[in-house]
Amino acid sequence: MSLNSTNEIDIVKAISSKINDVDFENLSFGSTFTDHMLVCDFKEGHWQKPIIKPYEPFMIDPSAKVFHYGQAIFEGMKAYKGENNSVWLFRPEENLIRFNKSAVRMAMPEVPGSIFIDGLKTILDIERDWVKKGLGNTLYIRPFMIAVGSGVIAQPSTQYRFMIILSPAKSYYSGEVKVIIAEHYSRAANGGIGAAKAAGNYSAQFYPQKLAQEKGFQQIIWTDDATHTKLEEAGTMNVFFRINDTLYTAPTSERILDGVTRKSLIDLAKREGINVDVRSVLVDELIAAAKDGSLKEIFGAGTAAVVSPIVGFQYQGTYYELPKIENSIAMQLKDKLTKIQYKLAEDTFGWTVEV
């Protein structure tokens, strides 16, 4: 290993790369990682100097508060490679803003942009060979923070670790996606942490999702916790409904995540003259639209999947098949968004940031 240093980040290079051992055509999402990771600790009330070092396990005290009280947050981002081998990020400042909103809600310290953004650009520059050209090829970015302070007293930690790890990826979902509308379980509650990308939000979904999968469904469309009448999110994604020629999606709230892909699709749709209505959509509305034929599309939107069309849904034991539509709005928007991300179309919004 060799130690280098910028003014703000120490860099310890791996002796050799494992990149030649990776089959980039057959990647299992989130299971292969690049040669390096970024680590930055918070202690004694201050962020320490970040270090980029070889990817490796690390020691942690069994009483670390992340294990006992769940102080853990994360983000999901991607890097893209243009045709000229340039590497691009997509709206990274939005991820930083949301990360710090999650930190505040979980009583964790906010991460400065000099650590989050500058650290991200530095590690991506080191790992740029892991970003492959071609639509569908990305480098998935997982910034996260955990409470590493020791002790099992129920109070926030005083020590935290912020990290960035990178994973080459292709498409997240494959095949047809059928969903079941939640009637009992909820993803989040008023006053809770649904708007934070907190680790516990996702673990709480696993059991109801397992039940749905046992019935032959890939995901759940979550409903509000109080009445189970409002449609909110699809699995780990924001969700859109096309009724006639209008796209509907729920407003963000303390229950619903402020998705970067969601807000980007809304802006793209408006630019293309597609009517978008941001409001709560009721289960009864969806059922009525499915019955009278005005329901044309449902699709999830998120960083990993970008856009994931849904072919049908079940509610109270009845399954509703959606029509097969050529040149759907979902696929139109996905095409326009990915072309911006890969620098194959003009970025009129100023969303892309070069590394």
PDB file of C-alpha atoms in Angstrom, residues 23-205:
ATOM      1  CA  ASP A  23     -17.658 -10.536 -14.531  1.00  0.00           C
ATOM      2  CA  PHE A  24     -19.316  -7.225 -15.339  1.00  0.00           C
ATOM      3  CA  GLU A  25     -21.908  -8.919 -17.564  1.00  0.00           C
ATOM      4  CA  ASN A  26     -23.249 -11.065 -14.723  1.00  0.00           C
ATOM      5  CA  LEU A  27     -23.488  -8.889 -11.640  1.00  0.00           C
ATOM      6  CA  SER A  28     -25.757  -9.591  -8.707  1.00  0.00           C
ATOM      7  CA  PHE A  29     -26.931  -6.187  -7.474  1.00  0.00           C
ATOM      8  CA  GLY A  30     -25.039  -4.910  -4.448  1.00  0.00           C
ATOM      9  CA  SER A  31     -22.795  -7.921  -3.902  1.00  0.00           C
ATOM     10  CA  THR A  32     -19.535  -6.905  -5.627  1.00  0.00           C
ATOM     11  CA  PHE A  33     -17.521  -3.970  -4.311  1.00  0.00           C
ATOM     12  CA  THR A  34     -14.638  -1.912  -5.648  1.00  0.00           C
ATOM     13  CA  ASP A  35     -11.095  -1.785  -4.317  1.00  0.00           C
ATOM     14  CA  HIS A  36     -11.492   1.162  -1.957  1.00  0.00           C
ATOM     15  CA  MET A  37     -13.851   2.710   0.584  1.00  0.00           C
ATOM     16  CA  LEU A  38     -14.049   6.085   2.303  1.00  0.00           C
ATOM     17  CA  VAL A  39     -14.140   6.236   6.101  1.00  0.00           C
ATOM     18  CA  CYS A  40     -14.615   9.291   8.297  1.00  0.00           C
ATOM     19  CA  ASP A  41     -15.216   9.227  12.050  1.00  0.00           C
ATOM     20  CA  PHE A  42     -17.073  11.700  14.249  1.00  0.00           C
ATOM     21  CA  LYS A  43     -15.840  11.889  17.834  1.00  0.00           C
ATOM     22  CA  GLU A  44     -15.391  14.466  20.575  1.00  0.00           C
ATOM     23  CA  GLY A  45     -17.910  16.632  18.770  1.00  0.00           C
ATOM     24  CA  HIS A  46     -15.948  16.926  15.522  1.00  0.00           C
ATOM     25  CA  TRP A  47     -15.494  15.185  12.187  1.00  0.00           C
ATOM     26  CA  GLN A  48     -12.007  13.748  11.784  1.00  0.00           C
ATOM     27  CA  LYS A  49      -9.974  13.672   8.568  1.00  0.00           C
ATOM     28  CA  PRO A  50     -11.455  11.242   5.993  1.00  0.00           C
ATOM     29  CA  ILE A  51      -9.391   8.400   4.651  1.00  0.00           C
ATOM     30  CA  ILE A  52      -9.815   6.399   1.446  1.00  0.00           C
ATOM     31  CA  LYS A  53      -8.395   2.939   2.025  1.00  0.00           C
ATOM     32  CA  PRO A  54      -8.673  -0.599   0.652  1.00  0.00           C
ATOM     33  CA  TYR A  55     -12.134  -2.131   1.053  1.00  0.00           C
ATOM     34  CA  GLU A  56     -12.044  -4.400   4.103  1.00  0.00           C
ATOM     35  CA  PRO A  57     -14.012  -5.432   7.199  1.00  0.00           C
ATOM     36  CA  PHE A  58     -13.508  -3.379  10.356  1.00  0.00           C
ATOM     37  CA  MET A  59     -13.751  -4.023  14.085  1.00  0.00           C
ATOM     38  CA  ILE A  60     -16.656  -2.639  16.105  1.00  0.00           C
ATOM     39  CA  ASP A  61     -17.613  -2.973  19.754  1.00  0.00           C
ATOM     40  CA  PRO A  62     -20.507  -5.403  20.425  1.00  0.00           C
ATOM     41  CA  SER A  63     -22.200  -2.666  22.442  1.00  0.00           C
ATOM     42  CA  ALA A  64     -22.096  -0.159  19.564  1.00  0.00           C
ATOM     43  CA  LYS A  65     -25.391   1.706  19.544  1.00  0.00           C
ATOM     44  CA  VAL A  66     -26.106   0.883  15.904  1.00  0.00           C
ATOM     45  CA  PHE A  67     -26.776  -2.698  17.013  1.00  0.00           C
ATOM     46  CA  HIS A  68     -29.022  -1.822  19.919  1.00  0.00           C
ATOM     47  CA  TYR A  69     -30.850   1.382  18.999  1.00  0.00           C
ATOM     48  CA  GLY A  70     -30.694   1.425  15.219  1.00  0.00           C
ATOM     49  CA  GLN A  71     -28.927   4.699  14.538  1.00  0.00           C
ATOM     50  CA  ALA A  72     -28.103   4.022  10.897  1.00  0.00           C
ATOM     51  CA  ILE A  73     -28.873   5.993   7.737  1.00  0.00           C
ATOM     52  CA  PHE A  74     -27.834   5.704   4.106  1.00  0.00           C
ATOM     53  CA  GLU A  75     -28.243   7.047   0.577  1.00  0.00           C
ATOM     54  CA  GLY A  76     -28.406   5.431  -2.843  1.00  0.00           C
ATOM     55  CA  MET A  77     -26.677   7.104  -5.788  1.00  0.00           C
ATOM     56  CA  LYS A  78     -25.065   6.155  -9.092  1.00  0.00           C
ATOM     57  CA  ALA A  79     -22.115   7.180 -11.222  1.00  0.00           C
ATOM     58  CA  TYR A  80     -22.329   6.983 -15.022  1.00  0.00           C
ATOM     59  CA  LYS A  81     -19.708   6.926 -17.761  1.00  0.00           C
ATOM     60  CA  GLY A  82     -20.162   8.983 -20.912  1.00  0.00           C
ATOM     61  CA  GLU A  83     -19.038   7.960 -24.378  1.00  0.00           C
ATOM     62  CA  ASN A  84     -15.833   9.974 -23.971  1.00  0.00           C
ATOM     63  CA  ASN A  85     -14.997   8.087 -20.740  1.00  0.00           C
ATOM     64  CA  SER A  86     -16.001  10.993 -18.531  1.00  0.00           C
ATOM     65  CA  VAL A  87     -17.626  10.041 -15.208  1.00  0.00           C
ATOM     66  CA  TRP A  88     -20.781  11.795 -14.034  1.00  0.00           C
ATOM     67  CA  LEU A  89     -22.895  12.062 -10.901  1.00  0.00           C
ATOM     68  CA  PHE A  90     -26.604  12.827 -10.929  1.00  0.00           C
ATOM     69  CA  ARG A  91     -27.847  15.531  -8.554  1.00  0.00           C
ATOM     70  CA  PRO A  92     -25.433  14.665  -5.712  1.00  0.00           C
ATOM     71  CA  GLU A  93     -26.343  17.781  -3.739  1.00  0.00           C
ATOM     72  CA  GLU A  94     -29.889  16.428  -3.420  1.00  0.00           C
ATOM     73  CA  ASN A  95     -28.519  13.265  -1.845  1.00  0.00           C
ATOM     74  CA  LEU A  96     -26.413  15.294   0.568  1.00  0.00           C
ATOM     75  CA  ILE A  97     -29.424  17.382   1.583  1.00  0.00           C
ATOM     76  CA  ARG A  98     -31.576  14.298   2.149  1.00  0.00           C
ATOM     77  CA  PHE A  99     -28.770  12.486   3.976  1.00  0.00           C
ATOM     78  CA  ASN A 100     -28.478  15.334   6.444  1.00  0.00           C
ATOM     79  CA  LYS A 101     -32.243  15.533   6.896  1.00  0.00           C
ATOM     80  CA  SER A 102     -32.114  11.851   7.813  1.00  0.00           C
ATOM     81  CA  ALA A 103     -29.228  12.547  10.190  1.00  0.00           C
ATOM     82  CA  VAL A 104     -31.129  15.300  11.984  1.00  0.00           C
ATOM     83  CA  ARG A 105     -34.219  13.084  12.367  1.00  0.00           C
ATOM     84  CA  MET A 106     -32.103  10.255  13.805  1.00  0.00           C
ATOM     85  CA  ALA A 107     -30.224  12.569  16.212  1.00  0.00           C
ATOM     86  CA  MET A 108     -26.970  12.058  14.318  1.00  0.00           C
ATOM     87  CA  PRO A 109     -24.423  14.699  13.237  1.00  0.00           C
ATOM     88  CA  GLU A 110     -24.770  16.251   9.796  1.00  0.00           C
ATOM     89  CA  VAL A 111     -22.001  15.432   7.318  1.00  0.00           C
ATOM     90  CA  PRO A 112     -20.322  18.481   5.713  1.00  0.00           C
ATOM     91  CA  GLY A 113     -20.294  18.736   1.933  1.00  0.00           C
ATOM     92  CA  SER A 114     -16.488  18.848   2.091  1.00  0.00           C
ATOM     93  CA  ILE A 115     -16.583  15.256   3.327  1.00  0.00           C
ATOM     94  CA  PHE A 116     -19.635  13.918   1.447  1.00  0.00           C
ATOM     95  CA  ILE A 117     -19.248  15.540  -1.982  1.00  0.00           C
ATOM     96  CA  ASP A 118     -15.479  16.011  -2.102  1.00  0.00           C
ATOM     97  CA  GLY A 119     -14.904  12.547  -0.673  1.00  0.00           C
ATOM     98  CA  LEU A 120     -17.282  11.063  -3.198  1.00  0.00           C
ATOM     99  CA  LYS A 121     -15.565  12.747  -6.129  1.00  0.00           C
ATOM    100  CA  THR A 122     -12.142  11.682  -4.877  1.00  0.00           C
ATOM    101  CA  ILE A 123     -12.995   8.007  -4.440  1.00  0.00           C
ATOM    102  CA  LEU A 124     -14.813   7.947  -7.792  1.00  0.00           C
ATOM    103  CA  ASP A 125     -11.763   9.404  -9.494  1.00  0.00           C
ATOM    104  CA  ILE A 126      -9.694   6.589  -7.971  1.00  0.00           C
ATOM    105  CA  GLU A 127     -12.256   3.940  -9.021  1.00  0.00           C
ATOM    106  CA  ARG A 128     -13.242   5.364 -12.425  1.00  0.00           C
ATOM    107  CA  ASP A 129     -12.252   2.150 -14.220  1.00  0.00           C
ATOM    108  CA  TRP A 130     -15.070   0.424 -12.328  1.00  0.00           C
ATOM    109  CA  VAL A 131     -17.615   2.686 -14.059  1.00  0.00           C
ATOM    110  CA  LYS A 132     -18.392   0.939 -17.341  1.00  0.00           C
ATOM    111  CA  LYS A 133     -19.790   2.572 -20.464  1.00  0.00           C
ATOM    112  CA  GLY A 134     -23.153   1.631 -21.912  1.00  0.00           C
ATOM    113  CA  LEU A 135     -26.798   2.111 -20.945  1.00  0.00           C
ATOM    114  CA  GLY A 136     -27.612   0.034 -17.897  1.00  0.00           C
ATOM    115  CA  ASN A 137     -24.048  -0.041 -16.604  1.00  0.00           C
ATOM    116  CA  THR A 138     -23.506   2.040 -13.487  1.00  0.00           C
ATOM    117  CA  LEU A 139     -21.475   2.232 -10.341  1.00  0.00           C
ATOM    118  CA  TYR A 140     -23.894   2.151  -7.429  1.00  0.00           C
ATOM    119  CA  ILE A 141     -22.835   4.419  -4.553  1.00  0.00           C
ATOM    120  CA  ARG A 142     -23.777   3.711  -0.956  1.00  0.00           C
ATOM    121  CA  PRO A 143     -22.941   6.511   1.510  1.00  0.00           C
ATOM    122  CA  PHE A 144     -23.982   5.544   5.035  1.00  0.00           C
ATOM    123  CA  MET A 145     -23.486   6.463   8.679  1.00  0.00           C
ATOM    124  CA  ILE A 146     -23.720   4.303  11.770  1.00  0.00           C
ATOM    125  CA  ALA A 147     -23.470   4.915  15.513  1.00  0.00           C
ATOM    126  CA  VAL A 148     -20.244   3.290  16.737  1.00  0.00           C
ATOM    127  CA  GLY A 149     -20.195   4.645  20.276  1.00  0.00           C
ATOM    128  CA  SER A 150     -20.268   1.881  22.886  1.00  0.00           C
ATOM    129  CA  GLY A 151     -22.764   1.309  25.676  1.00  0.00           C
ATOM    130  CA  VAL A 152     -26.295  -0.043  25.908  1.00  0.00           C
ATOM    131  CA  ILE A 153     -27.923   2.934  27.606  1.00  0.00           C
ATOM    132  CA  ALA A 154     -30.843   4.162  25.482  1.00  0.00           C
ATOM    133  CA  GLN A 155     -29.543   7.489  24.259  1.00  0.00           C
ATOM    134  CA  PRO A 156     -27.874   8.788  21.091  1.00  0.00           C
ATOM    135  CA  SER A 157     -24.283   7.857  20.466  1.00  0.00           C
ATOM    136  CA  THR A 158     -21.461  10.370  20.743  1.00  0.00           C
ATOM    137  CA  GLN A 159     -19.367   8.613  18.081  1.00  0.00           C
ATOM    138  CA  TYR A 160     -20.304   7.889  14.477  1.00  0.00           C
ATOM    139  CA  ARG A 161     -18.720   6.500  11.335  1.00  0.00           C
ATOM    140  CA  PHE A 162     -19.515   7.825   7.855  1.00  0.00           C
ATOM    141  CA  MET A 163     -18.526   5.620   4.940  1.00  0.00           C
ATOM    142  CA  ILE A 164     -18.864   5.392   1.162  1.00  0.00           C
ATOM    143  CA  ILE A 165     -18.701   2.041  -0.610  1.00  0.00           C
ATOM    144  CA  LEU A 166     -19.127   1.430  -4.339  1.00  0.00           C
ATOM    145  CA  SER A 167     -20.666  -1.485  -6.224  1.00  0.00           C
ATOM    146  CA  PRO A 168     -20.773  -2.011 -10.022  1.00  0.00           C
ATOM    147  CA  ALA A 169     -24.337  -2.662 -11.135  1.00  0.00           C
ATOM    148  CA  LYS A 170     -26.621  -3.417 -14.017  1.00  0.00           C
ATOM    149  CA  SER A 171     -30.437  -3.434 -13.885  1.00  0.00           C
ATOM    150  CA  TYR A 172     -31.905  -3.842 -10.395  1.00  0.00           C
ATOM    151  CA  TYR A 173     -35.222  -5.484 -11.274  1.00  0.00           C
ATOM    152  CA  SER A 174     -35.939  -7.957 -14.049  1.00  0.00           C
ATOM    153  CA  GLY A 175     -39.090  -9.627 -15.256  1.00  0.00           C
ATOM    154  CA  GLU A 176     -42.681  -8.628 -14.634  1.00  0.00           C
ATOM    155  CA  VAL A 177     -43.537  -6.895 -11.363  1.00  0.00           C
ATOM    156  CA  LYS A 178     -46.875  -7.623  -9.718  1.00  0.00           C
ATOM    157  CA  VAL A 179     -47.821  -5.928  -6.466  1.00  0.00           C
ATOM    158  CA  ILE A 180     -50.292  -6.351  -3.653  1.00  0.00           C
ATOM    159  CA  ILE A 181     -51.864  -3.333  -1.954  1.00  0.00           C
ATOM    160  CA  ALA A 182     -51.231  -3.311   1.793  1.00  0.00           C
ATOM    161  CA  GLU A 183     -54.320  -3.604   3.958  1.00  0.00           C
ATOM    162  CA  HIS A 184     -52.711  -4.098   7.363  1.00  0.00           C
ATOM    163  CA  TYR A 185     -48.961  -3.466   7.374  1.00  0.00           C
ATOM    164  CA  SER A 186     -47.513   0.029   6.957  1.00  0.00           C
ATOM    165  CA  ARG A 187     -44.153   1.300   5.820  1.00  0.00           C
ATOM    166  CA  ALA A 188     -44.243   4.411   8.003  1.00  0.00           C
ATOM    167  CA  ALA A 189     -46.448   6.393  10.385  1.00  0.00           C
ATOM    168  CA  ASN A 190     -47.173  10.053  11.053  1.00  0.00           C
ATOM    169  CA  GLY A 191     -44.540  11.401  13.407  1.00  0.00           C
ATOM    170  CA  GLY A 192     -42.208   8.532  12.534  1.00  0.00           C
ATOM    171  CA  ILE A 193     -39.071   8.251  10.415  1.00  0.00           C
ATOM    172  CA  GLY A 194     -40.595   7.375   7.040  1.00  0.00           C
ATOM    173  CA  ALA A 195     -39.082  10.428   5.351  1.00  0.00           C
ATOM    174  CA  ALA A 196     -35.588   9.440   6.537  1.00  0.00           C
ATOM    175  CA  LYS A 197     -33.499   6.844   4.753  1.00  0.00           C
ATOM    176  CA  ALA A 198     -33.065   5.006   8.025  1.00  0.00           C
ATOM    177  CA  ALA A 199     -32.030   1.357   7.981  1.00  0.00           C
ATOM    178  CA  GLY A 200     -34.939   0.332  10.222  1.00  0.00           C
ATOM    179  CA  ASN A 201     -37.477   1.506   7.637  1.00  0.00           C
ATOM    180  CA  TYR A 202     -36.289  -1.198   5.295  1.00  0.00           C
ATOM    181  CA  SER A 203     -35.957  -4.066   7.757  1.00  0.00           C
ATOM    182  CA  ALA A 204     -39.564  -3.445   8.839  1.00  0.00           C
ATOM    183  CA  GLN A 205     -40.670  -4.103   5.247  1.00  0.00           C
TER     184      GLN A 205
END
